Structures are given as C-alpha cells and as structure tokens.
PDB file of C-alpha atoms in Angstrom:
ATOM      1  CA  UNK A   1       0.000   0.000   0.000  1.00  0.00           C
ATOM      2  CA  UNK A   2       1.461   3.328  -1.051  1.00  0.00           C
ATOM      3  CA  UNK A   3       1.079   5.886   1.773  1.00  0.00           C
ATOM      4  CA  UNK A   4       1.809   9.596   1.625  1.00  0.00           C
ATOM      5  CA  UNK A   5       1.902  12.266   4.301  1.00  0.00           C
ATOM      6  CA  UNK A   6       0.621  15.758   3.507  1.00  0.00           C
ATOM      7  CA  UNK A   7       1.697  17.968   6.433  1.00  0.00           C
ATOM      8  CA  UNK A   8       0.616  21.473   7.382  1.00  0.00           C
ATOM      9  CA  UNK A   9      -0.903  23.576  10.127  1.00  0.00           C
ATOM     10  CA  UNK A  10      -4.168  23.993   8.188  1.00  0.00           C
ATOM     11  CA  UNK A  11      -5.153  27.091  10.172  1.00  0.00           C
ATOM     12  CA  UNK A  12      -7.583  27.104   8.463  1.00  0.00           C
ATOM     13  CA  UNK A  13      -7.819  24.565   5.670  1.00  0.00           C
ATOM     14  CA  UNK A  14      -8.165  26.345   2.313  1.00  0.00           C
ATOM     15  CA  UNK A  15      -9.361  25.428  -1.160  1.00  0.00           C
ATOM     16  CA  UNK A  16      -5.659  25.323  -2.085  1.00  0.00           C
ATOM     17  CA  UNK A  17      -5.025  22.626   0.516  1.00  0.00           C
ATOM     18  CA  UNK A  18      -8.036  20.664  -0.687  1.00  0.00           C
ATOM     19  CA  UNK A  19      -6.848  20.921  -4.291  1.00  0.00           C
ATOM     20  CA  UNK A  20      -3.501  19.371  -3.318  1.00  0.00           C
ATOM     21  CA  UNK A  21      -5.315  16.640  -1.349  1.00  0.00           C
ATOM     22  CA  UNK A  22      -7.570  15.802  -4.301  1.00  0.00           C
ATOM     23  CA  UNK A  23      -4.614  15.615  -6.657  1.00  0.00           C
ATOM     24  CA  UNK A  24      -2.493  13.594  -4.213  1.00  0.00           C
ATOM     25  CA  UNK A  25      -5.145  10.877  -4.088  1.00  0.00           C
ATOM     26  CA  UNK A  26      -4.190   9.749  -7.610  1.00  0.00           C
ATOM     27  CA  UNK A  27      -0.689   8.959  -6.350  1.00  0.00           C
ATOM     28  CA  UNK A  28      -1.448   6.845  -3.285  1.00  0.00           C
ATOM     29  CA  UNK A  29      -3.746   4.314  -1.659  1.00  0.00           C
ATOM     30  CA  UNK A  30      -3.643   6.034   1.721  1.00  0.00           C
ATOM     31  CA  UNK A  31      -3.153   9.738   2.414  1.00  0.00           C
ATOM     32  CA  UNK A  32      -2.344  10.942   5.910  1.00  0.00           C
ATOM     33  CA  UNK A  33      -3.081  14.600   6.554  1.00  0.00           C
ATOM     34  CA  UNK A  34      -0.545  15.596   9.197  1.00  0.00           C
ATOM     35  CA  UNK A  35      -1.893  18.502  11.235  1.00  0.00           C
ATOM     36  CA  UNK A  36       1.129  20.122  12.812  1.00  0.00           C
ATOM     37  CA  UNK A  37       1.240  21.285  16.389  1.00  0.00           C
ATOM     38  CA  UNK A  38       3.637  24.221  16.313  1.00  0.00           C
ATOM     39  CA  UNK A  39       4.232  25.806  19.699  1.00  0.00           C
ATOM     40  CA  UNK A  40       5.959  28.775  18.007  1.00  0.00           C
ATOM     41  CA  UNK A  41       2.766  29.764  16.192  1.00  0.00           C
ATOM     42  CA  UNK A  42      -0.442  31.014  17.735  1.00  0.00           C
ATOM     43  CA  UNK A  43      -3.114  29.343  15.605  1.00  0.00           C
ATOM     44  CA  UNK A  44      -6.554  30.888  15.347  1.00  0.00           C
ATOM     45  CA  UNK A  45      -8.158  27.451  15.672  1.00  0.00           C
ATOM     46  CA  UNK A  46      -7.294  24.805  18.238  1.00  0.00           C
ATOM     47  CA  UNK A  47      -5.740  21.525  17.157  1.00  0.00           C
ATOM     48  CA  UNK A  48      -9.056  19.725  17.674  1.00  0.00           C
ATOM     49  CA  UNK A  49     -10.879  22.310  15.558  1.00  0.00           C
ATOM     50  CA  UNK A  50      -8.318  22.089  12.739  1.00  0.00           C
ATOM     51  CA  UNK A  51      -8.429  18.276  12.793  1.00  0.00           C
ATOM     52  CA  UNK A  52     -12.246  18.321  12.700  1.00  0.00           C
ATOM     53  CA  UNK A  53     -12.405  20.889   9.877  1.00  0.00           C
ATOM     54  CA  UNK A  54      -9.994  19.090   7.593  1.00  0.00           C
ATOM     55  CA  UNK A  55     -11.476  15.706   8.443  1.00  0.00           C
ATOM     56  CA  UNK A  56     -14.963  16.891   7.495  1.00  0.00           C
ATOM     57  CA  UNK A  57     -13.704  18.323   4.195  1.00  0.00           C
ATOM     58  CA  UNK A  58     -11.792  15.138   3.336  1.00  0.00           C
ATOM     59  CA  UNK A  59     -14.686  12.697   3.862  1.00  0.00           C
ATOM     60  CA  UNK A  60     -16.230  13.476   0.478  1.00  0.00           C
ATOM     61  CA  UNK A  61     -12.838  13.290  -1.248  1.00  0.00           C
ATOM     62  CA  UNK A  62     -12.169   9.872   0.301  1.00  0.00           C
ATOM     63  CA  UNK A  63     -15.635   8.606  -0.645  1.00  0.00           C
ATOM     64  CA  UNK A  64     -15.278   9.831  -4.229  1.00  0.00           C
ATOM     65  CA  UNK A  65     -11.724   8.572  -4.801  1.00  0.00           C
ATOM     66  CA  UNK A  66     -11.707   5.389  -2.733  1.00  0.00           C
ATOM     67  CA  UNK A  67      -8.450   6.510  -1.112  1.00  0.00           C
ATOM     68  CA  UNK A  68      -8.199   6.141   2.638  1.00  0.00           C
ATOM     69  CA  UNK A  69      -7.641   9.609   4.129  1.00  0.00           C
ATOM     70  CA  UNK A  70      -6.566   9.818   7.757  1.00  0.00           C
ATOM     71  CA  UNK A  71      -6.092  12.999   9.780  1.00  0.00           C
ATOM     72  CA  UNK A  72      -3.141  12.705  12.158  1.00  0.00           C
ATOM     73  CA  UNK A  73      -1.954  15.452  14.553  1.00  0.00           C
ATOM     74  CA  UNK A  74       1.807  15.565  15.074  1.00  0.00           C
ATOM     75  CA  UNK A  75       4.407  17.570  16.967  1.00  0.00           C
ATOM     76  CA  UNK A  76       7.609  15.702  16.178  1.00  0.00           C
ATOM     77  CA  UNK A  77       9.945  16.076  13.216  1.00  0.00           C
ATOM     78  CA  UNK A  78       8.232  15.725   9.852  1.00  0.00           C
ATOM     79  CA  UNK A  79      10.432  12.788   8.871  1.00  0.00           C
ATOM     80  CA  UNK A  80       9.615  11.038  12.175  1.00  0.00           C
ATOM     81  CA  UNK A  81       5.906  11.596  11.552  1.00  0.00           C
ATOM     82  CA  UNK A  82       6.332  10.081   8.078  1.00  0.00           C
ATOM     83  CA  UNK A  83       7.921   7.016   9.657  1.00  0.00           C
ATOM     84  CA  UNK A  84       5.226   6.868  12.369  1.00  0.00           C
ATOM     85  CA  UNK A  85       2.419   6.689   9.788  1.00  0.00           C
ATOM     86  CA  UNK A  86       4.291   4.406   7.376  1.00  0.00           C
ATOM     87  CA  UNK A  87       4.578   7.007   4.625  1.00  0.00           C
ATOM     88  CA  UNK A  88       6.912   6.427   1.704  1.00  0.00           C
ATOM     89  CA  UNK A  89       6.107   9.885   0.307  1.00  0.00           C
ATOM     90  CA  UNK A  90       5.746  13.385   1.672  1.00  0.00           C
ATOM     91  CA  UNK A  91       3.444  15.564  -0.426  1.00  0.00           C
ATOM     92  CA  UNK A  92       4.091  19.281  -0.490  1.00  0.00           C
ATOM     93  CA  UNK A  93       2.238  21.984  -2.366  1.00  0.00           C
ATOM     94  CA  UNK A  94       4.119  24.779  -4.090  1.00  0.00           C
ATOM     95  CA  UNK A  95       2.579  28.157  -4.866  1.00  0.00           C
ATOM     96  CA  UNK A  96       5.567  30.272  -5.833  1.00  0.00           C
ATOM     97  CA  UNK A  97       9.352  30.386  -6.092  1.00  0.00           C
ATOM     98  CA  UNK A  98       9.571  31.527  -2.461  1.00  0.00           C
ATOM     99  CA  UNK A  99       7.892  28.256  -1.397  1.00  0.00           C
ATOM    100  CA  UNK A 100      10.448  26.286  -3.394  1.00  0.00           C
ATOM    101  CA  UNK A 101      13.461  27.773  -1.600  1.00  0.00           C
ATOM    102  CA  UNK A 102      12.148  26.743   1.814  1.00  0.00           C
ATOM    103  CA  UNK A 103      10.965  23.336   0.589  1.00  0.00           C
ATOM    104  CA  UNK A 104      14.297  22.669  -1.142  1.00  0.00           C
ATOM    105  CA  UNK A 105      16.097  23.090   2.190  1.00  0.00           C
ATOM    106  CA  UNK A 106      13.586  20.875   3.992  1.00  0.00           C
ATOM    107  CA  UNK A 107      13.933  18.093   1.416  1.00  0.00           C
ATOM    108  CA  UNK A 108      17.704  18.163   1.764  1.00  0.00           C
ATOM    109  CA  UNK A 109      17.523  17.852   5.534  1.00  0.00           C
ATOM    110  CA  UNK A 110      14.882  15.108   5.377  1.00  0.00           C
ATOM    111  CA  UNK A 111      16.959  13.123   2.853  1.00  0.00           C
ATOM    112  CA  UNK A 112      19.874  13.138   5.297  1.00  0.00           C
ATOM    113  CA  UNK A 113      17.594  12.016   8.144  1.00  0.00           C
ATOM    114  CA  UNK A 114      15.902   9.261   6.093  1.00  0.00           C
ATOM    115  CA  UNK A 115      16.659   8.763   2.409  1.00  0.00           C
ATOM    116  CA  UNK A 116      13.908   6.160   2.042  1.00  0.00           C
ATOM    117  CA  UNK A 117      11.161   8.812   2.222  1.00  0.00           C
ATOM    118  CA  UNK A 118      10.660  10.748  -1.010  1.00  0.00           C
ATOM    119  CA  UNK A 119       9.143  14.205  -1.277  1.00  0.00           C
ATOM    120  CA  UNK A 120       6.739  14.944  -4.100  1.00  0.00           C
ATOM    121  CA  UNK A 121       5.823  18.510  -5.031  1.00  0.00           C
ATOM    122  CA  UNK A 122       2.477  19.391  -6.520  1.00  0.00           C
ATOM    123  CA  UNK A 123       2.160  22.832  -8.036  1.00  0.00           C
ATOM    124  CA  UNK A 124      -0.847  24.752  -6.822  1.00  0.00           C
ATOM    125  CA  UNK A 125      -3.585  25.168  -9.369  1.00  0.00           C
ATOM    126  CA  UNK A 126      -3.384  28.621 -10.971  1.00  0.00           C
ATOM    127  CA  UNK A 127      -6.608  29.604  -9.229  1.00  0.00           C
ATOM    128  CA  UNK A 128      -5.104  28.836  -5.822  1.00  0.00           C
ATOM    129  CA  UNK A 129      -1.544  30.125  -6.133  1.00  0.00           C
ATOM    130  CA  UNK A 130      -2.204  33.245  -4.070  1.00  0.00           C
ATOM    131  CA  UNK A 131      -4.184  31.446  -1.367  1.00  0.00           C
ATOM    132  CA  UNK A 132      -2.466  31.204   2.009  1.00  0.00           C
ATOM    133  CA  UNK A 133      -4.105  30.545   5.368  1.00  0.00           C
ATOM    134  CA  UNK A 134      -2.342  33.600   6.785  1.00  0.00           C
ATOM    135  CA  UNK A 135      -3.882  35.844   4.123  1.00  0.00           C
ATOM    136  CA  UNK A 136      -7.324  34.248   4.476  1.00  0.00           C
ATOM    137  CA  UNK A 137      -7.289  35.028   8.214  1.00  0.00           C
ATOM    138  CA  UNK A 138      -6.219  38.607   7.523  1.00  0.00           C
ATOM    139  CA  UNK A 139      -9.019  39.128   5.005  1.00  0.00           C
ATOM    140  CA  UNK A 140     -11.545  37.590   7.408  1.00  0.00           C
ATOM    141  CA  UNK A 141     -10.293  39.764  10.305  1.00  0.00           C
ATOM    142  CA  UNK A 142     -11.136  42.845   8.261  1.00  0.00           C
ATOM    143  CA  UNK A 143     -14.579  41.624   7.229  1.00  0.00           C
ATOM    144  CA  UNK A 144     -13.562  40.647   3.696  1.00  0.00           C
ATOM    145  CA  UNK A 145     -15.135  37.907   1.606  1.00  0.00           C
ATOM    146  CA  UNK A 146     -13.169  34.661   1.942  1.00  0.00           C
ATOM    147  CA  UNK A 147     -15.751  32.454   0.220  1.00  0.00           C
ATOM    148  CA  UNK A 148     -13.492  31.998  -2.819  1.00  0.00           C
ATOM    149  CA  UNK A 149     -10.635  30.714  -0.668  1.00  0.00           C
ATOM    150  CA  UNK A 150     -12.194  28.340   1.868  1.00  0.00           C
ATOM    151  CA  UNK A 151     -15.092  25.863   2.039  1.00  0.00           C
ATOM    152  CA  UNK A 152     -18.396  27.227   3.383  1.00  0.00           C
ATOM    153  CA  UNK A 153     -18.001  25.410   6.718  1.00  0.00           C
ATOM    154  CA  UNK A 154     -14.593  27.018   7.240  1.00  0.00           C
ATOM    155  CA  UNK A 155     -15.945  30.436   6.269  1.00  0.00           C
ATOM    156  CA  UNK A 156     -18.654  30.070   8.923  1.00  0.00           C
ATOM    157  CA  UNK A 157     -16.046  29.039  11.511  1.00  0.00           C
ATOM    158  CA  UNK A 158     -13.920  32.083  10.650  1.00  0.00           C
ATOM    159  CA  UNK A 159     -16.910  34.421  10.971  1.00  0.00           C
ATOM    160  CA  UNK A 160     -17.844  32.870  14.306  1.00  0.00           C
ATOM    161  CA  UNK A 161     -14.302  33.185  15.625  1.00  0.00           C
ATOM    162  CA  UNK A 162     -13.511  36.695  14.412  1.00  0.00           C
ATOM    163  CA  UNK A 163     -15.408  39.866  15.294  1.00  0.00           C
ATOM    164  CA  UNK A 164     -17.504  41.400  12.522  1.00  0.00           C
ATOM    165  CA  UNK A 165     -15.571  44.367  11.164  1.00  0.00           C
ATOM    166  CA  UNK A 166     -17.532  44.742   7.945  1.00  0.00           C
ATOM    167  CA  UNK A 167     -19.711  47.544   9.356  1.00  0.00           C
TER     168      UNK A 167
END
C-alpha cells in the first residue's frame, strides 16, 4: 500500500489545501493529513478544531476517490511523523518560487535524516496560487469575503471566531 503524508498547520484549511489533497489521491492508496502542532505559532483554531475541519472536508474526497484519508496530529519532526504513519512519500504543495526555496532546504535535511522517504511537489492550481491561510485570516479579520478561498463550513467558523468588522 502506497502511503503519503501531507503535512501542514491547516489554520484554516483552504481550497488550495483541498486541491492538493484531491490531486495527491491519484498517487497513493492512503493519504495521511498531518496537522502540525507548532508551539511557536499562535493558531486561530485549536488543534481539535483544525483536525475536525480538515477531516470533514476530506470525507467526500475519500468517498469519491476510494483513497483512505486519515487525519493525524503531530508535533515531532516531519520525517519522524512520516515514519510513524508508514509514509513512503511526503506531499508538499508549491505556490511560488519563495515556497520552493524553503521546501528545497527541507527536502535536503529530510533526505539526510531518512533517504527512504521521497518528497513529491504538486504545483498549486493557478486559481489557488495566491491562497495562504495567513492571508485568508487577515481578510476575514477585516470583514472581507473569503468564500473563494475556503469551504463554506470554514468560512462560517472564521466568521464565528472573528469579530464582525464589515460595518
């Protein structure tokens, strides 16, 4: 069984993330969505909320594709998480050249730590290249329309969490 790990903080999950997940399902039999616990960041949503949001969005993808999709919180090194879940592949999404520079360094370090785990890059769809969770939260904080960037359930969660500044 070919297993891949798609890691991220998913704070919140965006249409860009879901696009990468959909496209990754053609590569594997099992896709583990690694929801990172990063003590250096102050996420808007709790770990449990992020796990629930991405899990809900992935159910339909799993049903449609027949690929097992598992949501797995992690706080250890990415390469250790890959080993923990039995992943042979790490899936990463790229939006721009700036993403590549960071990812290039991470791949190099991960190859030294465990050369048996490959990293696969999927380019973001043109319609999602500008989408970043950080920017979605900023738009939502200022009362902007985020419906093009996140699923409806995530949009509702953002509106519930953030004060209404659209007035």
